[in-house]
Short mmCIF file of C-alpha atoms in Angstrom, two decimals:
data_model
loop_
_atom_site.label_atom_id
_atom_site.label_comp_id
_atom_site.label_asym_id
_atom_site.label_seq_id
_atom_site.Cartn_x
_atom_site.Cartn_y
_atom_site.Cartn_z
CA MET A 529 101.51 -169.26 46.39
CA GLU A 530 104.71 -167.23 46.18
CA SER A 531 106.08 -166.47 42.73
CA GLY A 532 109.30 -167.84 41.33
CA LEU A 533 110.87 -164.40 41.73
CA VAL A 534 110.08 -164.36 45.47
CA TRP A 535 111.59 -167.82 45.85
CA ALA A 536 114.69 -166.81 43.90
CA ILE A 537 115.23 -163.65 45.96
CA THR A 538 114.69 -165.53 49.23
CA ILE A 539 117.05 -168.38 48.39
CA ALA A 540 119.68 -165.92 47.17
CA GLY A 541 119.37 -163.98 50.43
CA ILE A 542 119.70 -167.09 52.59
CA VAL A 543 122.67 -168.37 50.59
CA GLY A 544 124.22 -164.93 50.89
CA LEU A 545 123.87 -165.02 54.69
CA PHE A 546 125.52 -168.44 54.84
CA VAL A 547 128.37 -167.26 52.59
CA PHE A 548 128.78 -164.11 54.71
CA ASP A 549 128.84 -166.21 57.85
CA PHE A 550 131.48 -168.54 56.43
CA VAL A 551 133.75 -166.03 54.69
CA VAL A 552 133.64 -163.13 57.14
CA VAL A 553 132.99 -164.74 60.50
CA VAL A 554 134.78 -168.08 60.22
CA ALA A 555 137.56 -167.20 57.78
CA LYS A 556 139.95 -167.04 60.71
CA PRO A 557 139.46 -170.08 62.96
CA HIS A 558 138.96 -169.01 66.57
CA VAL A 559 136.96 -169.75 69.67
CA PRO A 560 134.14 -167.17 69.79
CA SER A 561 133.65 -165.26 73.01
CA PHE A 562 130.34 -165.23 74.86
CA ARG A 563 129.80 -161.63 73.81
CA GLU A 564 130.46 -162.36 70.13
CA SER A 565 128.11 -165.35 70.16
CA ALA A 566 125.43 -163.33 71.95
CA TRP A 567 125.52 -160.46 69.45
CA TRP A 568 125.36 -162.75 66.43
CA SER A 569 122.57 -164.83 67.98
CA VAL A 570 120.53 -161.70 68.67
CA PHE A 571 121.21 -160.50 65.11
CA TYR A 572 119.91 -163.67 63.44
CA ILE A 573 116.89 -164.01 65.74
CA ALA A 574 116.01 -160.33 65.19
CA LEU A 575 116.44 -160.87 61.43
CA ALA A 576 113.95 -163.75 61.55
CA PHE A 577 111.36 -161.71 63.45
CA LEU A 578 111.91 -158.80 61.06
CA PHE A 579 111.29 -161.13 58.13
CA GLY A 580 108.14 -162.45 59.81
CA ALA A 581 106.90 -158.92 60.47
CA SER A 582 107.55 -157.97 56.85
CA MET A 583 105.27 -160.82 55.73
CA TRP A 584 102.37 -158.98 57.36
CA TRP A 585 103.00 -156.18 54.86
CA TRP A 586 103.87 -157.95 51.60
CA ASN A 587 101.87 -161.13 52.18
CA SER A 588 99.21 -161.29 54.93
CA PRO A 589 98.95 -161.14 58.74
CA ASP A 590 98.05 -164.84 58.88
CA LYS A 591 101.18 -165.79 56.93
CA GLY A 592 103.31 -163.61 59.18
CA THR A 593 101.86 -165.29 62.26
CA GLU A 594 102.41 -168.74 60.76
CA PHE A 595 106.06 -167.91 60.08
CA ILE A 596 106.69 -166.66 63.63
CA ALA A 597 105.01 -169.74 65.13
CA GLY A 598 107.00 -172.03 62.83
CA PHE A 599 110.27 -170.24 63.54
CA ILE A 600 109.84 -170.42 67.33
CA THR A 601 109.00 -174.12 67.10
CA GLU A 602 111.96 -174.93 64.85
CA LYS A 603 114.36 -172.82 66.93
CA SER A 604 113.22 -174.50 70.13
CA LEU A 605 113.73 -177.93 68.59
CA SER A 606 117.18 -176.81 67.40
CA ILE A 607 118.21 -175.74 70.90
CA ASP A 608 117.31 -179.15 72.28
CA ASN A 609 119.30 -180.77 69.46
CA LEU A 610 122.42 -178.73 70.21
CA PHE A 611 123.32 -181.14 72.97
CA VAL A 612 123.69 -183.95 70.45
CA PHE A 613 126.03 -181.71 68.44
CA LEU A 614 128.06 -181.21 71.63
CA VAL A 615 128.30 -184.98 72.09
CA ILE A 616 129.50 -185.44 68.48
CA LEU A 617 132.15 -182.73 68.78
CA SER A 618 133.33 -184.19 72.08
CA ARG A 619 133.46 -187.78 70.88
CA PHE A 620 135.54 -186.81 67.83
CA ALA A 621 137.71 -184.52 69.99
CA VAL A 622 137.36 -181.59 67.57
CA PRO A 623 139.73 -178.74 68.51
CA PRO A 624 137.77 -175.69 69.77
CA LYS A 625 139.11 -173.42 67.01
CA LEU A 626 137.70 -175.72 64.29
CA ARG A 627 134.22 -176.16 65.78
CA GLN A 628 132.72 -173.07 64.14
CA ARG A 629 133.68 -174.21 60.65
CA VAL A 630 132.42 -177.74 61.25
CA LEU A 631 129.08 -176.57 62.61
CA LEU A 632 128.48 -174.11 59.77
CA ILE A 633 129.22 -176.59 56.98
CA GLY A 634 127.17 -179.31 58.67
CA ILE A 635 124.24 -176.93 59.07
CA ALA A 636 124.48 -175.86 55.42
CA ILE A 637 124.31 -179.51 54.33
CA ALA A 638 121.31 -180.00 56.62
CA LEU A 639 119.48 -177.05 55.04
CA VAL A 640 119.87 -178.51 51.55
CA LEU A 641 118.64 -181.93 52.67
CA ARG A 642 115.75 -180.37 54.61
CA GLY A 643 114.76 -178.56 51.44
CA LEU A 644 114.31 -181.93 49.75
CA PHE A 645 112.25 -183.20 52.68
CA ILE A 646 110.05 -180.10 52.58
CA ALA A 647 109.40 -180.49 48.86
CA ALA A 648 108.44 -184.14 49.35
CA GLY A 649 106.21 -183.31 52.32
CA ALA A 650 104.43 -180.50 50.48
CA ALA A 651 103.81 -182.73 47.46
CA ALA A 652 102.39 -185.48 49.67
CA LEU A 653 100.07 -183.10 51.55
CA SER A 654 98.77 -181.51 48.37
CA THR A 655 98.12 -184.87 46.72
CA PHE A 656 96.90 -187.00 49.63
CA SER A 657 94.87 -185.25 52.32
CA TRP A 658 95.15 -188.33 54.56
CA THR A 659 98.85 -187.50 54.98
CA PHE A 660 97.71 -185.15 57.75
CA TYR A 661 96.61 -188.20 59.74
CA LEU A 662 100.06 -189.79 59.34
CA PHE A 663 101.94 -186.61 60.31
CA GLY A 664 99.62 -186.06 63.28
CA ALA A 665 99.99 -189.63 64.53
CA PHE A 666 103.77 -189.48 64.14
CA LEU A 667 104.01 -186.25 66.14
CA LEU A 668 101.81 -187.66 68.90
CA TYR A 669 104.05 -190.73 69.04
CA THR A 670 107.18 -188.55 69.11
CA ALA A 671 105.73 -186.39 71.89
CA ILE A 672 105.05 -189.49 74.02
CA VAL A 673 108.56 -190.86 73.41
CA ILE A 674 110.20 -187.56 74.38
CA ALA A 675 108.10 -187.28 77.53
CA ARG A 676 108.78 -190.89 78.58
CA GLU A 677 112.52 -190.57 78.03
CA GLY A 678 112.60 -187.67 80.46
CA GLY A 679 114.47 -185.37 78.08
CA ALA A 680 117.50 -183.69 79.60
CA GLU A 681 117.24 -185.52 82.90
CA GLU A 682 118.34 -188.82 81.43
CA GLY A 683 121.81 -187.58 80.69
CA ASP A 684 122.95 -190.65 78.77
CA VAL A 685 123.02 -190.00 75.05
CA GLU A 686 124.72 -192.62 72.93
CA TYR A 687 126.31 -191.54 69.67
CA LYS A 688 125.98 -193.94 66.76
CA GLU A 689 127.59 -193.21 63.42
CA ASN A 690 125.02 -192.46 60.73
CA LEU A 691 124.95 -193.87 57.21
CA LEU A 692 126.94 -190.97 55.73
CA VAL A 693 129.81 -191.45 58.19
CA ARG A 694 129.88 -195.23 57.81
CA THR A 695 129.87 -194.94 54.02
CA ALA A 696 132.72 -192.41 54.06
CA ARG A 697 134.80 -194.73 56.25
CA ARG A 698 134.28 -197.59 53.79
CA ILE A 699 135.14 -195.57 50.69
CA MET A 700 138.32 -193.85 51.89
CA PRO A 701 140.86 -194.28 54.69
CA VAL A 702 140.75 -191.84 57.59
CA THR A 703 143.82 -190.01 58.89
CA ASP A 704 144.80 -190.05 62.56
CA GLY A 705 144.81 -186.24 62.79
CA PHE A 706 142.86 -183.19 61.68
CA ARG A 707 145.66 -182.00 59.35
CA ASN A 708 145.21 -178.30 60.13
CA GLY A 709 141.52 -178.26 59.33
CA ARG A 710 141.66 -179.92 55.91
CA PHE A 711 138.99 -182.37 54.78
CA VAL A 712 140.95 -184.42 52.24
CA VAL A 713 144.71 -184.97 52.08
CA ARG A 714 147.13 -187.04 50.01
CA GLU A 715 149.45 -189.24 52.03
CA ALA A 716 151.65 -192.15 51.00
CA GLY A 717 150.48 -191.71 47.40
CA ARG A 718 146.77 -192.04 48.15
CA ARG A 719 143.93 -189.74 49.13
CA ALA A 720 142.53 -189.92 52.63
CA ILE A 721 139.84 -188.03 54.53
CA THR A 722 140.35 -186.43 57.92
CA PRO A 723 138.11 -186.81 61.00
CA LEU A 724 136.93 -183.26 60.32
CA LEU A 725 134.97 -184.44 57.26
CA LEU A 726 133.42 -187.25 59.31
CA VAL A 727 132.25 -184.71 61.91
CA VAL A 728 130.62 -182.56 59.20
CA LEU A 729 128.81 -185.62 57.83
CA ALA A 730 127.78 -186.64 61.35
CA ILE A 731 126.28 -183.24 62.15
CA GLY A 732 124.58 -182.85 58.78
CA GLY A 733 123.16 -186.37 58.88
CA THR A 734 122.03 -186.06 62.49
CA ASP A 735 120.18 -182.84 61.73
CA VAL A 736 118.31 -184.62 58.95
CA LEU A 737 117.10 -187.14 61.54
CA PHE A 738 115.91 -184.22 63.65
CA ALA A 739 113.93 -183.06 60.63
CA LEU A 740 111.78 -186.19 60.87
CA ASP A 741 109.86 -184.51 63.70
CA SER A 742 110.51 -180.83 62.98
CA ILE A 743 109.23 -180.90 59.38
CA PRO A 744 105.88 -182.56 60.23
CA ALA A 745 105.61 -180.17 63.20
CA ILE A 746 105.80 -177.03 61.10
CA PHE A 747 103.49 -178.53 58.46
CA GLY A 748 101.03 -178.72 61.33
CA LEU A 749 101.23 -174.95 61.65
CA THR A 750 101.19 -174.07 57.97
CA GLN A 751 100.90 -175.89 54.66
CA ASP A 752 102.72 -173.15 52.77
CA PRO A 753 106.05 -174.64 51.54
CA TYR A 754 107.57 -171.16 51.41
CA ILE A 755 106.94 -170.55 55.11
CA VAL A 756 108.09 -174.07 56.01
CA PHE A 757 111.37 -173.55 54.14
CA THR A 758 112.08 -170.02 55.39
CA ALA A 759 111.24 -170.91 59.01
CA ASN A 760 113.68 -173.83 58.82
CA ALA A 761 116.34 -171.70 57.14
CA PHE A 762 116.13 -168.90 59.71
CA ALA A 763 116.14 -171.45 62.54
CA LEU A 764 119.37 -172.95 61.17
CA LEU A 765 120.94 -169.54 60.50
CA GLY A 766 122.73 -168.49 63.66
CA LEU A 767 122.57 -172.00 65.10
CA ARG A 768 126.38 -172.06 65.16
CA GLN A 769 126.52 -168.92 67.30
CA LEU A 770 123.70 -170.20 69.48
CA PHE A 771 125.72 -173.36 70.14
CA PHE A 772 128.56 -171.39 71.69
CA LEU A 773 126.11 -169.14 73.52
CA VAL A 774 124.09 -171.86 75.21
CA ASP A 775 126.93 -174.40 75.52
CA GLY A 776 127.22 -173.65 79.22
CA LEU A 777 123.46 -173.30 79.69
CA LEU A 778 122.32 -176.57 78.11
CA ALA A 779 122.58 -178.34 81.45
CA ARG A 780 120.03 -175.93 82.92
CA LEU A 781 117.33 -176.48 80.29
CA VAL A 782 116.17 -179.69 81.97
CA TYR A 783 112.49 -179.15 81.19
CA LEU A 784 112.88 -178.00 77.59
CA SER A 785 112.31 -181.50 76.23
CA TYR A 786 109.10 -181.78 78.24
CA GLY A 787 107.95 -178.46 76.83
CA LEU A 788 108.77 -179.61 73.32
CA SER A 789 106.83 -182.84 73.86
CA VAL A 790 103.77 -180.76 74.79
CA VAL A 791 104.23 -178.54 71.72
CA LEU A 792 104.64 -181.53 69.40
CA GLY A 793 101.61 -183.17 70.97
CA PHE A 794 99.56 -180.01 70.48
CA ILE A 795 100.61 -179.74 66.83
CA GLY A 796 99.90 -183.44 66.33
CA VAL A 797 96.35 -182.96 67.61
CA LYS A 798 96.00 -179.87 65.41
CA LEU A 799 97.04 -181.91 62.36
CA VAL A 800 94.49 -184.60 63.13
CA LEU A 801 91.78 -181.95 63.59
CA GLU A 802 92.72 -180.39 60.24
CA ALA A 803 92.60 -183.83 58.63
CA LEU A 804 89.11 -184.39 60.05
CA HIS A 805 88.05 -180.92 58.95
CA ALA A 806 89.12 -181.71 55.37
CA ASN A 807 88.31 -185.41 55.54
CA SER A 808 87.83 -187.25 52.25
CA LEU A 809 88.39 -190.82 53.38
CA PRO A 810 85.31 -192.83 52.38
CA PHE A 811 85.31 -194.99 55.53
CA LEU A 812 85.15 -191.93 57.81
CA ASN A 813 81.85 -190.02 57.98
CA ASP A 814 80.98 -191.30 54.47
CA GLY A 815 83.86 -189.26 53.04
CA GLN A 816 82.43 -185.99 54.35
CA PRO A 817 84.39 -183.41 56.38
CA PHE A 818 83.85 -183.33 60.14
CA ASP A 819 82.59 -180.16 61.79
CA VAL A 820 85.48 -179.76 64.26
CA TRP A 821 87.29 -176.77 65.71
CA VAL A 822 90.86 -176.18 64.48
CA PRO A 823 93.18 -173.79 66.36
CA SER A 824 94.02 -170.67 64.38
CA SER A 825 97.57 -169.50 63.63
CA GLY A 826 97.36 -166.89 66.38
CA GLN A 827 96.11 -169.39 68.95
CA SER A 828 98.84 -171.85 67.99
CA LEU A 829 101.47 -169.14 68.38
CA LEU A 830 100.22 -168.28 71.89
CA VAL A 831 100.32 -171.95 72.93
CA ILE A 832 103.86 -172.42 71.59
CA ILE A 833 105.21 -169.26 73.24
CA GLY A 834 103.47 -170.08 76.52
CA VAL A 835 104.65 -173.69 76.75
CA ILE A 836 108.26 -173.03 75.71
CA GLY A 837 108.45 -169.97 77.98
CA ILE A 838 107.16 -171.88 81.00
CA ALA A 839 109.54 -174.80 80.34
CA ALA A 840 112.54 -172.47 80.05
CA LEU A 841 111.69 -170.45 83.17
CA ALA A 842 110.98 -173.59 85.20
CA SER A 843 114.30 -175.10 84.06
CA VAL A 844 116.33 -172.05 85.08
CA ARG A 845 114.54 -171.82 88.42
CA VAL A 846 114.98 -175.49 89.34
CA THR A 847 118.64 -175.75 88.26
CA LYS A 848 119.76 -172.42 89.68
CA GLY A 849 123.15 -172.98 91.23
CA GLY A 850 123.17 -176.66 90.26
CA HIS A 851 124.55 -178.83 87.50
CA ASP A 852 122.84 -181.36 85.28
CA ARG A 853 124.25 -184.82 84.65
CA ARG A 854 123.78 -184.45 80.92
CA SER A 855 126.33 -181.66 80.63
CA GLN A 856 128.86 -183.64 82.63
CA HIS A 857 128.36 -186.61 80.34
CA ALA A 858 128.96 -184.46 77.27
CA VAL A 859 132.07 -182.75 78.59
CA HIS A 860 133.67 -185.98 79.74
CA ALA A 861 132.58 -188.13 76.81
CA GLU A 862 135.28 -190.54 75.75
CA PRO A 863 136.52 -189.52 72.28
CA LEU A 864 136.17 -191.91 69.37
CA GLU A 865 139.38 -190.45 68.07
CA SER A 866 142.14 -188.59 69.85
CA PRO A 867 143.87 -186.89 66.94
CA GLU A 868 145.99 -183.83 67.25
CA ASP A 869 146.82 -181.34 64.55
CA ASP A 870 149.99 -182.19 62.75
#
């Protein structure tokens, strides 16, 4: 269990990276180039692996391996979710120069909400061992749903406003323009919100829905709340840059969802095996643990890297020189609003 000082230093460092990203990188609204996005993406991914490697030294090799496995899983899930972000930005017709700011704020909100989810999940696992059965069953169900939907090949993703967006619309009127990137303005003697605030709420709320499968997935790799939190934080850091980097490549990752369904299924089975290994339910084996094999952290890492790598390579090979319907749907999505800057 990490000390309060370690938690404080880690949270301060992550907050500092978000502040740096917002103040230095997005202070001047612009459309990032491919080169800029690539460098920043490499920087944040390298930073995550450096952090994981450092855990071998100041914590333990097993913890370092768990972090790397968790980070790769969360990052892979984030890449698949970027397409939904693209749909949201397209449907609200967000100007390209404002997309960086919107993504960063939405991701920051998601990190805070994920922190609450992680705390609740850790408390449940530590108090009720049978929670492993629930998480495992949920991941197996999610894996089946993803595989049956066909992932990227379906191409038809419908955007529905989440509770945060619907509530904001009810509380305050919404302007017909982005008002130069402002969130709240005063017009005709009353305050009103701009579509930009709705987009931030949409992205932040949507990412929380993504956490319903990503949080149980990483708890299947480690039960250490510190690793769960840091893996999620590092996966979200740099997600903005990764969006602009893979924007044009999303259409080619047609098998990524299938790979993720296999990974989630594997982790779901691992959770069930761990639940059986630590069984205390009186109606199963008279409340005694089962003598079952549970994949180690290193074995889990190899499976995750192998499956995601094969899915990515197969996607690029199959779609080489072609175009996927899903990208076309996103680019030509009919906007919910068609506001222009005043």
